[in-house]
Short mmCIF file of N, CA, C and O in Angstrom, two decimals:
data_model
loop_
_atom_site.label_atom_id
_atom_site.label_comp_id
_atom_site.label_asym_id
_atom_site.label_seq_id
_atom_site.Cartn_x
_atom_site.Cartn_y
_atom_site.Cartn_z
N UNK T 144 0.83 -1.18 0.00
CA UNK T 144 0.00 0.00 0.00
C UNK T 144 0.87 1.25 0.00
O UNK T 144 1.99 1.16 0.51
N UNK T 145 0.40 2.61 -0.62
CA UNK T 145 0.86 3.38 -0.46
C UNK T 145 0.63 4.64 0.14
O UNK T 145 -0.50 5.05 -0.14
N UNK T 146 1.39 5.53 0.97
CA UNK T 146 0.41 6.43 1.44
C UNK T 146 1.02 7.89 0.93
O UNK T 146 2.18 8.25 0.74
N UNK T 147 -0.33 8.59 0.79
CA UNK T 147 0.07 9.94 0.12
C UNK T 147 -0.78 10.97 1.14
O UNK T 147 -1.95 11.29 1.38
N UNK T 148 0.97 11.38 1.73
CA UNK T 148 0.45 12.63 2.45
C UNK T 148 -0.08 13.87 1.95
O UNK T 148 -1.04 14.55 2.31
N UNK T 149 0.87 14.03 0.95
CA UNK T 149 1.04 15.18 0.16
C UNK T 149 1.48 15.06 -0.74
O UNK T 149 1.70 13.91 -1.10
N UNK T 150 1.98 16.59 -1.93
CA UNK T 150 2.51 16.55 -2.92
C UNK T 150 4.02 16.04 -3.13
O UNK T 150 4.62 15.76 -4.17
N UNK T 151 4.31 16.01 -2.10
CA UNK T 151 6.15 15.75 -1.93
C UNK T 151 6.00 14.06 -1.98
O UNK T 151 7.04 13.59 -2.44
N UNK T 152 5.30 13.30 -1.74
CA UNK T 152 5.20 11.81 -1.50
C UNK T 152 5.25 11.62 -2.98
O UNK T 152 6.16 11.10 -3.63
N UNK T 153 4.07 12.16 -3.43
CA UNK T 153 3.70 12.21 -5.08
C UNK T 153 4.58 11.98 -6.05
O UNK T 153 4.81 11.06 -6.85
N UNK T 154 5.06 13.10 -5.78
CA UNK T 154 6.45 13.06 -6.63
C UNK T 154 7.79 12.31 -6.14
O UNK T 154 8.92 12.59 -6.55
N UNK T 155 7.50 11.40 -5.27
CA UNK T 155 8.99 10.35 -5.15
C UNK T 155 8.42 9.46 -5.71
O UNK T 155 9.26 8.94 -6.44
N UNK T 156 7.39 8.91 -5.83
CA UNK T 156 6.30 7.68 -6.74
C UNK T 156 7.06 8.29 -8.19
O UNK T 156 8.02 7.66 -8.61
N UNK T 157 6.62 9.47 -8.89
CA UNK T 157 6.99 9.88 -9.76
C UNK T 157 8.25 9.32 -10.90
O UNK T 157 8.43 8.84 -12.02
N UNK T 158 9.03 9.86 -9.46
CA UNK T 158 10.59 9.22 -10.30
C UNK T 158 10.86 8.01 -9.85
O UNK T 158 11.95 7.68 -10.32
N UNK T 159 10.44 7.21 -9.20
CA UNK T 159 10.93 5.90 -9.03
C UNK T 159 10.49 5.34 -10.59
O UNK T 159 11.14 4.67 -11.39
N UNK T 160 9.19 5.86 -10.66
CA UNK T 160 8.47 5.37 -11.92
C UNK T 160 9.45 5.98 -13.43
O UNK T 160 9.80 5.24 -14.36
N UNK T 161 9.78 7.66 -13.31
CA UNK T 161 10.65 7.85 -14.17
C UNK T 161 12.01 6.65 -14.60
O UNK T 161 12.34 6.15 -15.68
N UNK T 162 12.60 6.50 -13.00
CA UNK T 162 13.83 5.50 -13.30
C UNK T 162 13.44 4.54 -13.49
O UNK T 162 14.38 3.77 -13.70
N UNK T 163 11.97 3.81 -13.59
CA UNK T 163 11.89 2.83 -14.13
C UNK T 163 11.95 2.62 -15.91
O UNK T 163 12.57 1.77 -16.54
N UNK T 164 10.98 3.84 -16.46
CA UNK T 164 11.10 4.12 -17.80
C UNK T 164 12.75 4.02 -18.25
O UNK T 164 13.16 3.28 -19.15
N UNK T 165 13.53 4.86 -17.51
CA UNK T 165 14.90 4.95 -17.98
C UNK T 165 15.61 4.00 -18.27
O UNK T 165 16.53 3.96 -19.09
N UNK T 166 14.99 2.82 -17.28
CA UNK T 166 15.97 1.90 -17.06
C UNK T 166 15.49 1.00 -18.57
O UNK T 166 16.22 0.44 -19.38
N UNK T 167 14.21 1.12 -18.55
CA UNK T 167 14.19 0.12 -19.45
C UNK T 167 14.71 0.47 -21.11
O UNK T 167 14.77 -0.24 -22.11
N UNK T 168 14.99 1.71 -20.89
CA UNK T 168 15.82 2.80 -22.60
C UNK T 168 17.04 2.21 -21.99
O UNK T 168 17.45 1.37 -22.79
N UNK T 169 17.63 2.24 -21.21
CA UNK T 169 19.27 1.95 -21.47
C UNK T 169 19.41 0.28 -21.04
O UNK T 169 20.58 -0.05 -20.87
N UNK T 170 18.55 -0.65 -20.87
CA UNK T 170 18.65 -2.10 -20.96
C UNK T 170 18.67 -2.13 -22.16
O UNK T 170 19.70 -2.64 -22.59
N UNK T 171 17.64 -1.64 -23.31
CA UNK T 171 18.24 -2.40 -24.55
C UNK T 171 16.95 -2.88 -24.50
O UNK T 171 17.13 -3.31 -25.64
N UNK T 172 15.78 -3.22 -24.25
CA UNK T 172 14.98 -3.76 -24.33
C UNK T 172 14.37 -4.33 -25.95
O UNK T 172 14.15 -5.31 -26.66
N UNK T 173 14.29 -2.73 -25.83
CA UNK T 173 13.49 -2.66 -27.39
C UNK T 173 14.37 -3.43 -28.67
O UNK T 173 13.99 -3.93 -29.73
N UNK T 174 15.96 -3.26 -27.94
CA UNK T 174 16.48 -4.06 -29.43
C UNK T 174 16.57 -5.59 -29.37
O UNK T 174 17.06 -6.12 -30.36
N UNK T 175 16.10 -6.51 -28.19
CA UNK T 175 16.34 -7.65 -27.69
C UNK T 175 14.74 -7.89 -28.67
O UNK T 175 14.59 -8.78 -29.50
N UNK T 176 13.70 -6.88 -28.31
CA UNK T 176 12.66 -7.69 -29.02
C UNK T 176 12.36 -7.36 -30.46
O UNK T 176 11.96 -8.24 -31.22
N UNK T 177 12.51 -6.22 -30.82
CA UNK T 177 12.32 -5.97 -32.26
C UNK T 177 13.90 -5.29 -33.02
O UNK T 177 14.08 -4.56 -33.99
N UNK T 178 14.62 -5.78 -32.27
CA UNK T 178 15.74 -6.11 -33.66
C UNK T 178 16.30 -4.93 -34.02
O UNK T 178 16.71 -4.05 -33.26
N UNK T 179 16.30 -4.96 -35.39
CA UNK T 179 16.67 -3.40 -35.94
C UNK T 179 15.64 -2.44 -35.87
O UNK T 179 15.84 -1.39 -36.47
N UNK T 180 14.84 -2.55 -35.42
CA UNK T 180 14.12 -1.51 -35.20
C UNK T 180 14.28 -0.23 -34.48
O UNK T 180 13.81 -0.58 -33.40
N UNK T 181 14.60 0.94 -34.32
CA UNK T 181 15.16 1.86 -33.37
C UNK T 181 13.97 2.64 -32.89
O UNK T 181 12.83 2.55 -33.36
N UNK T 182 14.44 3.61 -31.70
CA UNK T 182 13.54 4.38 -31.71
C UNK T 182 14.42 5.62 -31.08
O UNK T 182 15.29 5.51 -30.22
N UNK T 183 14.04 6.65 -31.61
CA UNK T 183 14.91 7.71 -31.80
C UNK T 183 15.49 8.38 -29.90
O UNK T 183 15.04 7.82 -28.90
N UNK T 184 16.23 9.27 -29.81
CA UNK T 184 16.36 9.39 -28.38
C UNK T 184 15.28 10.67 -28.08
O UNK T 184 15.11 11.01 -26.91
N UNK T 185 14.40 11.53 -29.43
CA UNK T 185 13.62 12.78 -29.06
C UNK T 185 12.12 12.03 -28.95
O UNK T 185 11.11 12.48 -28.42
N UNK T 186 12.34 10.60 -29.70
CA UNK T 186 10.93 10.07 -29.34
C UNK T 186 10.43 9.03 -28.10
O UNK T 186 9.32 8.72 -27.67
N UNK T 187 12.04 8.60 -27.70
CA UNK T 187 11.96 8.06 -26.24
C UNK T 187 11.71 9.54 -25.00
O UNK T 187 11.12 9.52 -23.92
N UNK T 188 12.28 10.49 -25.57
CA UNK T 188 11.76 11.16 -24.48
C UNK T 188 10.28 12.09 -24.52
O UNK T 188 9.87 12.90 -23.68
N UNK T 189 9.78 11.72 -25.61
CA UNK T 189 8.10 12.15 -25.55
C UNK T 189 7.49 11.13 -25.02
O UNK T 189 6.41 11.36 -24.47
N UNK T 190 7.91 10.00 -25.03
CA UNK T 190 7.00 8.79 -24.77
C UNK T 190 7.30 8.80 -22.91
O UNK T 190 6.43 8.38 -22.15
N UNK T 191 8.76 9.39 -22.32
CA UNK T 191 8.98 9.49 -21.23
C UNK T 191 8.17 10.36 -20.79
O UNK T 191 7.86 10.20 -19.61
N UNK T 192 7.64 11.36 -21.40
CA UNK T 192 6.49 12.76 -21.00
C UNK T 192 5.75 12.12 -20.71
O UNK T 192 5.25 12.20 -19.59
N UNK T 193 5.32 11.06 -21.77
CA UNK T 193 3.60 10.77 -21.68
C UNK T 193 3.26 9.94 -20.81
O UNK T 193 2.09 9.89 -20.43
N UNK T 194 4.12 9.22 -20.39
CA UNK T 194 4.38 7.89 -19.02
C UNK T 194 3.91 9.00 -17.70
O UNK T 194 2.91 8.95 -16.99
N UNK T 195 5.09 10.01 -17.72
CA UNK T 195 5.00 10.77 -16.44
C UNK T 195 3.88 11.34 -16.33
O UNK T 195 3.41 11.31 -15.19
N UNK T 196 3.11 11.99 -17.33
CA UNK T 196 1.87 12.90 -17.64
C UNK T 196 0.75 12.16 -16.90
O UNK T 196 -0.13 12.54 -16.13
N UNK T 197 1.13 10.75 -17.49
CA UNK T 197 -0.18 9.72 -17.28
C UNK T 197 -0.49 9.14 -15.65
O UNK T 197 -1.55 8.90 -15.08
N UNK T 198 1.04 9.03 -15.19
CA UNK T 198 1.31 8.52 -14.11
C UNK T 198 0.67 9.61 -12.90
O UNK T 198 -0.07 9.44 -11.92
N UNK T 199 1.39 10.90 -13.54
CA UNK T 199 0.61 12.23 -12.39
C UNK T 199 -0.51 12.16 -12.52
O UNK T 199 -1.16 12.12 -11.48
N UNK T 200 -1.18 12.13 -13.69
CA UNK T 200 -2.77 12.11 -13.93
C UNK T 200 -3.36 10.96 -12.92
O UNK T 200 -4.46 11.30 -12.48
N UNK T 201 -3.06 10.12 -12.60
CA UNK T 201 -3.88 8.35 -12.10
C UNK T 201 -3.39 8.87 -10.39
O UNK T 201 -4.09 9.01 -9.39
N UNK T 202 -1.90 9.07 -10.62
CA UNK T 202 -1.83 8.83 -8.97
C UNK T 202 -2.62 10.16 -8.03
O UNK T 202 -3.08 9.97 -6.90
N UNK T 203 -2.65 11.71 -8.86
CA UNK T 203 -3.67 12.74 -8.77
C UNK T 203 -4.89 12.06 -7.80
O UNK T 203 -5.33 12.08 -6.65
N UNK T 204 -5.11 11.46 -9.07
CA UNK T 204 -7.08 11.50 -9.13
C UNK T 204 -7.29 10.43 -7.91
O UNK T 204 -8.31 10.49 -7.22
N UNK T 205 -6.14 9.30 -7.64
CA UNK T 205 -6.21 7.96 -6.43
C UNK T 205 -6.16 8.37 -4.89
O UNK T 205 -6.70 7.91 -3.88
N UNK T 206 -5.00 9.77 -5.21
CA UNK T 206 -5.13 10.59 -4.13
C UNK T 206 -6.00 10.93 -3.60
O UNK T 206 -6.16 10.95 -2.38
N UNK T 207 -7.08 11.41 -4.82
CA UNK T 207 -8.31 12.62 -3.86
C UNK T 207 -9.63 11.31 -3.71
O UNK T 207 -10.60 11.44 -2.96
N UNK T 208 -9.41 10.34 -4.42
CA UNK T 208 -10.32 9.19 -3.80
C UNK T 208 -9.72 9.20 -2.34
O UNK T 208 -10.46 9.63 -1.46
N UNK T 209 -8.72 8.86 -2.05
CA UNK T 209 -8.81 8.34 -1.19
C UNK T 209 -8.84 9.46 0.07
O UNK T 209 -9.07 9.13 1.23
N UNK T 210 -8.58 10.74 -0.34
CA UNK T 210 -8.76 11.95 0.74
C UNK T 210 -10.42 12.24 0.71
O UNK T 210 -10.98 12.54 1.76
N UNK T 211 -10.96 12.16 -0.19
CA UNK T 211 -12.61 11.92 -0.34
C UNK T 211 -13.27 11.04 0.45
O UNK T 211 -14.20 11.39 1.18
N UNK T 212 -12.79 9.72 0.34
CA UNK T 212 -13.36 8.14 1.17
C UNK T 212 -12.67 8.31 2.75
O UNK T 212 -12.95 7.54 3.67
N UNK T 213 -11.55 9.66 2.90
CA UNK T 213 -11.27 9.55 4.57
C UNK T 213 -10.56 8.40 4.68
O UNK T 213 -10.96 7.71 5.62
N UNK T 214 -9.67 7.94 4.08
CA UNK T 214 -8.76 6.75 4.42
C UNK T 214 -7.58 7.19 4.34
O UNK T 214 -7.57 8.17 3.59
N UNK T 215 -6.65 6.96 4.70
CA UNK T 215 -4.71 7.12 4.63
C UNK T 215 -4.41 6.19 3.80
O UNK T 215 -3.21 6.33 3.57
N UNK T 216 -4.91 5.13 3.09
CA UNK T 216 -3.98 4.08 2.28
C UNK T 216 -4.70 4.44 1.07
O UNK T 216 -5.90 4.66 0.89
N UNK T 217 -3.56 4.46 0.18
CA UNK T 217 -3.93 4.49 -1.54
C UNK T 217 -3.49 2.67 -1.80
O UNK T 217 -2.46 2.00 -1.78
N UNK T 218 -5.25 2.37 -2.08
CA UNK T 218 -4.73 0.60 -2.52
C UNK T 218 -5.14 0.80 -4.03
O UNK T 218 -5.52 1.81 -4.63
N UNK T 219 -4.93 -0.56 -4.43
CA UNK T 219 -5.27 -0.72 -5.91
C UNK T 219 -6.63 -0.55 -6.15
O UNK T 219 -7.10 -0.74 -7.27
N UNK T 220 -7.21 -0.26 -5.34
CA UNK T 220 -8.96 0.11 -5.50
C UNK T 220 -8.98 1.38 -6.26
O UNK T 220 -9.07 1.55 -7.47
N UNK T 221 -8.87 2.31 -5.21
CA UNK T 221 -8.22 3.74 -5.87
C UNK T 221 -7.60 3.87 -7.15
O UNK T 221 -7.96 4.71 -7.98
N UNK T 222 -6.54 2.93 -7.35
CA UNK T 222 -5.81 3.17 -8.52
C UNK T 222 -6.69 2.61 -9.81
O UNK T 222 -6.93 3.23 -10.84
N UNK T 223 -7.00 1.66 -9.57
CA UNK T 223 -8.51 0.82 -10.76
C UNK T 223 -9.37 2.18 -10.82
O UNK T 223 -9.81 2.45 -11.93
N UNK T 224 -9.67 3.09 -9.76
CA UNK T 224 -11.15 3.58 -10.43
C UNK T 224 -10.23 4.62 -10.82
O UNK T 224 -10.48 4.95 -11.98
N UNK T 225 -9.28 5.24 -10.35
CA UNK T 225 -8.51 6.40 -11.44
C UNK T 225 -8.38 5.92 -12.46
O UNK T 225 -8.98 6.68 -13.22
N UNK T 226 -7.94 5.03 -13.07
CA UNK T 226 -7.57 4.27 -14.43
C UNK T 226 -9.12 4.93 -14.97
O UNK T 226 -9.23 5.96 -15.63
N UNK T 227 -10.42 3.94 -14.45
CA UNK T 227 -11.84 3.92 -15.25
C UNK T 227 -12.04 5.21 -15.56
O UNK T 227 -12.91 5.22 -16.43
N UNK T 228 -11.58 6.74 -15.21
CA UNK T 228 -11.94 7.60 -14.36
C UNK T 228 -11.43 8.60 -15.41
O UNK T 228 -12.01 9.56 -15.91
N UNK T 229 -10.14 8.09 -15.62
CA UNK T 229 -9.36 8.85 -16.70
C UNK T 229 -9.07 8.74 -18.23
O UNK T 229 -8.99 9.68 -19.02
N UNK T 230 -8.91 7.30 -18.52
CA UNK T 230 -8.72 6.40 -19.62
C UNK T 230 -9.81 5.71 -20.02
O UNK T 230 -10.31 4.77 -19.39
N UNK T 231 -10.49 6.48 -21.86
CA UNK T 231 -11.28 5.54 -22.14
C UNK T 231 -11.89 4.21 -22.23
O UNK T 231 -10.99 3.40 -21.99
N UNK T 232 -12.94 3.63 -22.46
CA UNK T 232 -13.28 2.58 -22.53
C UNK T 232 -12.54 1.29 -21.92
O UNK T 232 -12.46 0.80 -20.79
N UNK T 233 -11.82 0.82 -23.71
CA UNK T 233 -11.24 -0.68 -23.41
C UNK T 233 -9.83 -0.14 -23.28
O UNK T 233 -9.14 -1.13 -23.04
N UNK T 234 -8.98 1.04 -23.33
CA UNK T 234 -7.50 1.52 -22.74
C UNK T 234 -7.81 1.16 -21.38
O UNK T 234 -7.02 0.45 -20.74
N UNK T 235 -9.25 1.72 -20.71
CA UNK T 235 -9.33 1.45 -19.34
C UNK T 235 -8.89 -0.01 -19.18
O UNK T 235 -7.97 -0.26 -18.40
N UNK T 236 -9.37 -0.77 -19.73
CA UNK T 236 -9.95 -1.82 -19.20
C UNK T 236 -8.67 -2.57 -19.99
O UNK T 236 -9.37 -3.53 -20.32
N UNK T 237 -7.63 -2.83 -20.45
CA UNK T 237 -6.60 -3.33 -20.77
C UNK T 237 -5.56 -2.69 -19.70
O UNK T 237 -4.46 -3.08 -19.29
N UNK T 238 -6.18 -1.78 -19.47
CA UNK T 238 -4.65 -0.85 -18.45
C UNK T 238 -4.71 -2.05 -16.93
O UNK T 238 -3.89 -2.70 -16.28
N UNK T 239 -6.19 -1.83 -16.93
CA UNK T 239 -6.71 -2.72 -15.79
C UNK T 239 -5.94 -4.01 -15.66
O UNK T 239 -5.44 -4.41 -14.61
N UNK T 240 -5.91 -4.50 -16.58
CA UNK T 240 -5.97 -6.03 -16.64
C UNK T 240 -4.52 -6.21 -16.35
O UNK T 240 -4.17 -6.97 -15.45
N UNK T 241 -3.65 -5.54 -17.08
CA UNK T 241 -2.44 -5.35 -16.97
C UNK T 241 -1.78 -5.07 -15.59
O UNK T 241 -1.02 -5.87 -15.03
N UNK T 242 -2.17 -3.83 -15.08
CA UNK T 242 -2.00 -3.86 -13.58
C UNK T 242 -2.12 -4.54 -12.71
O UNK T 242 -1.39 -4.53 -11.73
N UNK T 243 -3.64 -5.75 -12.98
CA UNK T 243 -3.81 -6.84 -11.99
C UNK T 243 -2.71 -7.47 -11.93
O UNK T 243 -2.07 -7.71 -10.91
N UNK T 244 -2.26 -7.96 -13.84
CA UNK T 244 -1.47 -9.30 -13.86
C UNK T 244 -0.08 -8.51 -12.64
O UNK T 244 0.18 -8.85 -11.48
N UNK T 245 0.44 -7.62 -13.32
CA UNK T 245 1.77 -7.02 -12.62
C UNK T 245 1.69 -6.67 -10.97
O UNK T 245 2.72 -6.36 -10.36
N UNK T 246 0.72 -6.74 -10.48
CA UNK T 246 0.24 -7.15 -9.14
C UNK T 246 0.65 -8.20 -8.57
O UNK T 246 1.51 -8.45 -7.72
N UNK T 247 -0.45 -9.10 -9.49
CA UNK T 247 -0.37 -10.71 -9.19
C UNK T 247 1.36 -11.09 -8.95
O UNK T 247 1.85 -11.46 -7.88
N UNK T 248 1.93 -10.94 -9.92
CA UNK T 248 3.09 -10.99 -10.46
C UNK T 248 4.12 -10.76 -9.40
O UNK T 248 4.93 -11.50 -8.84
N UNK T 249 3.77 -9.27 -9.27
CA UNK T 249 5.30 -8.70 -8.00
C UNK T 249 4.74 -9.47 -6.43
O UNK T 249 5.64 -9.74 -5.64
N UNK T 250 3.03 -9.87 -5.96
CA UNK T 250 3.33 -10.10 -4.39
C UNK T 250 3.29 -11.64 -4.56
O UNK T 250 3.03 -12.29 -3.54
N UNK T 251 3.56 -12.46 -5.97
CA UNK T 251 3.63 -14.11 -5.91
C UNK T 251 5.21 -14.20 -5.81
O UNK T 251 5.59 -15.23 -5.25
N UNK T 252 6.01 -13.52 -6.15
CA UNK T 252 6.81 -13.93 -6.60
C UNK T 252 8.39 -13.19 -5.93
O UNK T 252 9.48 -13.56 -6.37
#
């Protein structure tokens, strides 16, 4: 669980999440799965905008659920209805699914 006092909490979620994006541009990822395929370093860092943009947007909106509902813990409840809340339709609902699995994933394992 996570707890968000304030804006300063916010933003350490932020960049953990930034250094996660980073990390995965300088692993090499992208060339392990598609090869020669490149992707430029001005379009890895729009796509780094849009991660962070998205990320402030969800963890925002999970916040004021949960300062709304009077609770101190931001769980994945919060974070599911920010997703529904923010992100159309089936983006919602793939973002969803995705988050469960990577859930499932990080407390099995």
């Amino acid at each position: 669980f996570f707890f968000f006092n304030d804006t300063a909490t916010t933003e350490i979620y932020t960049e953990q999440i930034v250094g996660s994006v980073r990390c995965v541009q300088e692993t090499g990822y992208q060339r392990r799965v598609h090869g020669e395929t490149g992707v430029s370093k001005k379009a890895m860092n729009i796509m780094n905008s849009f991660v962070n943009d998205i990320f402030e947007r969800i963890a925002l909106e999970a916040s004021k659920l949960v300062r709304y509902s009077k609770k101190r813990t931001l769980s994945s409840r919060e974070i599911q209805t920010a997703v529904k809340l923010l992100l159309p339709g089936e983006l919602a609902k793939h973002a969803i699914s995705e988050g469960t699995k990577a859930v499932t994933k990080f407390t099995s394992g």
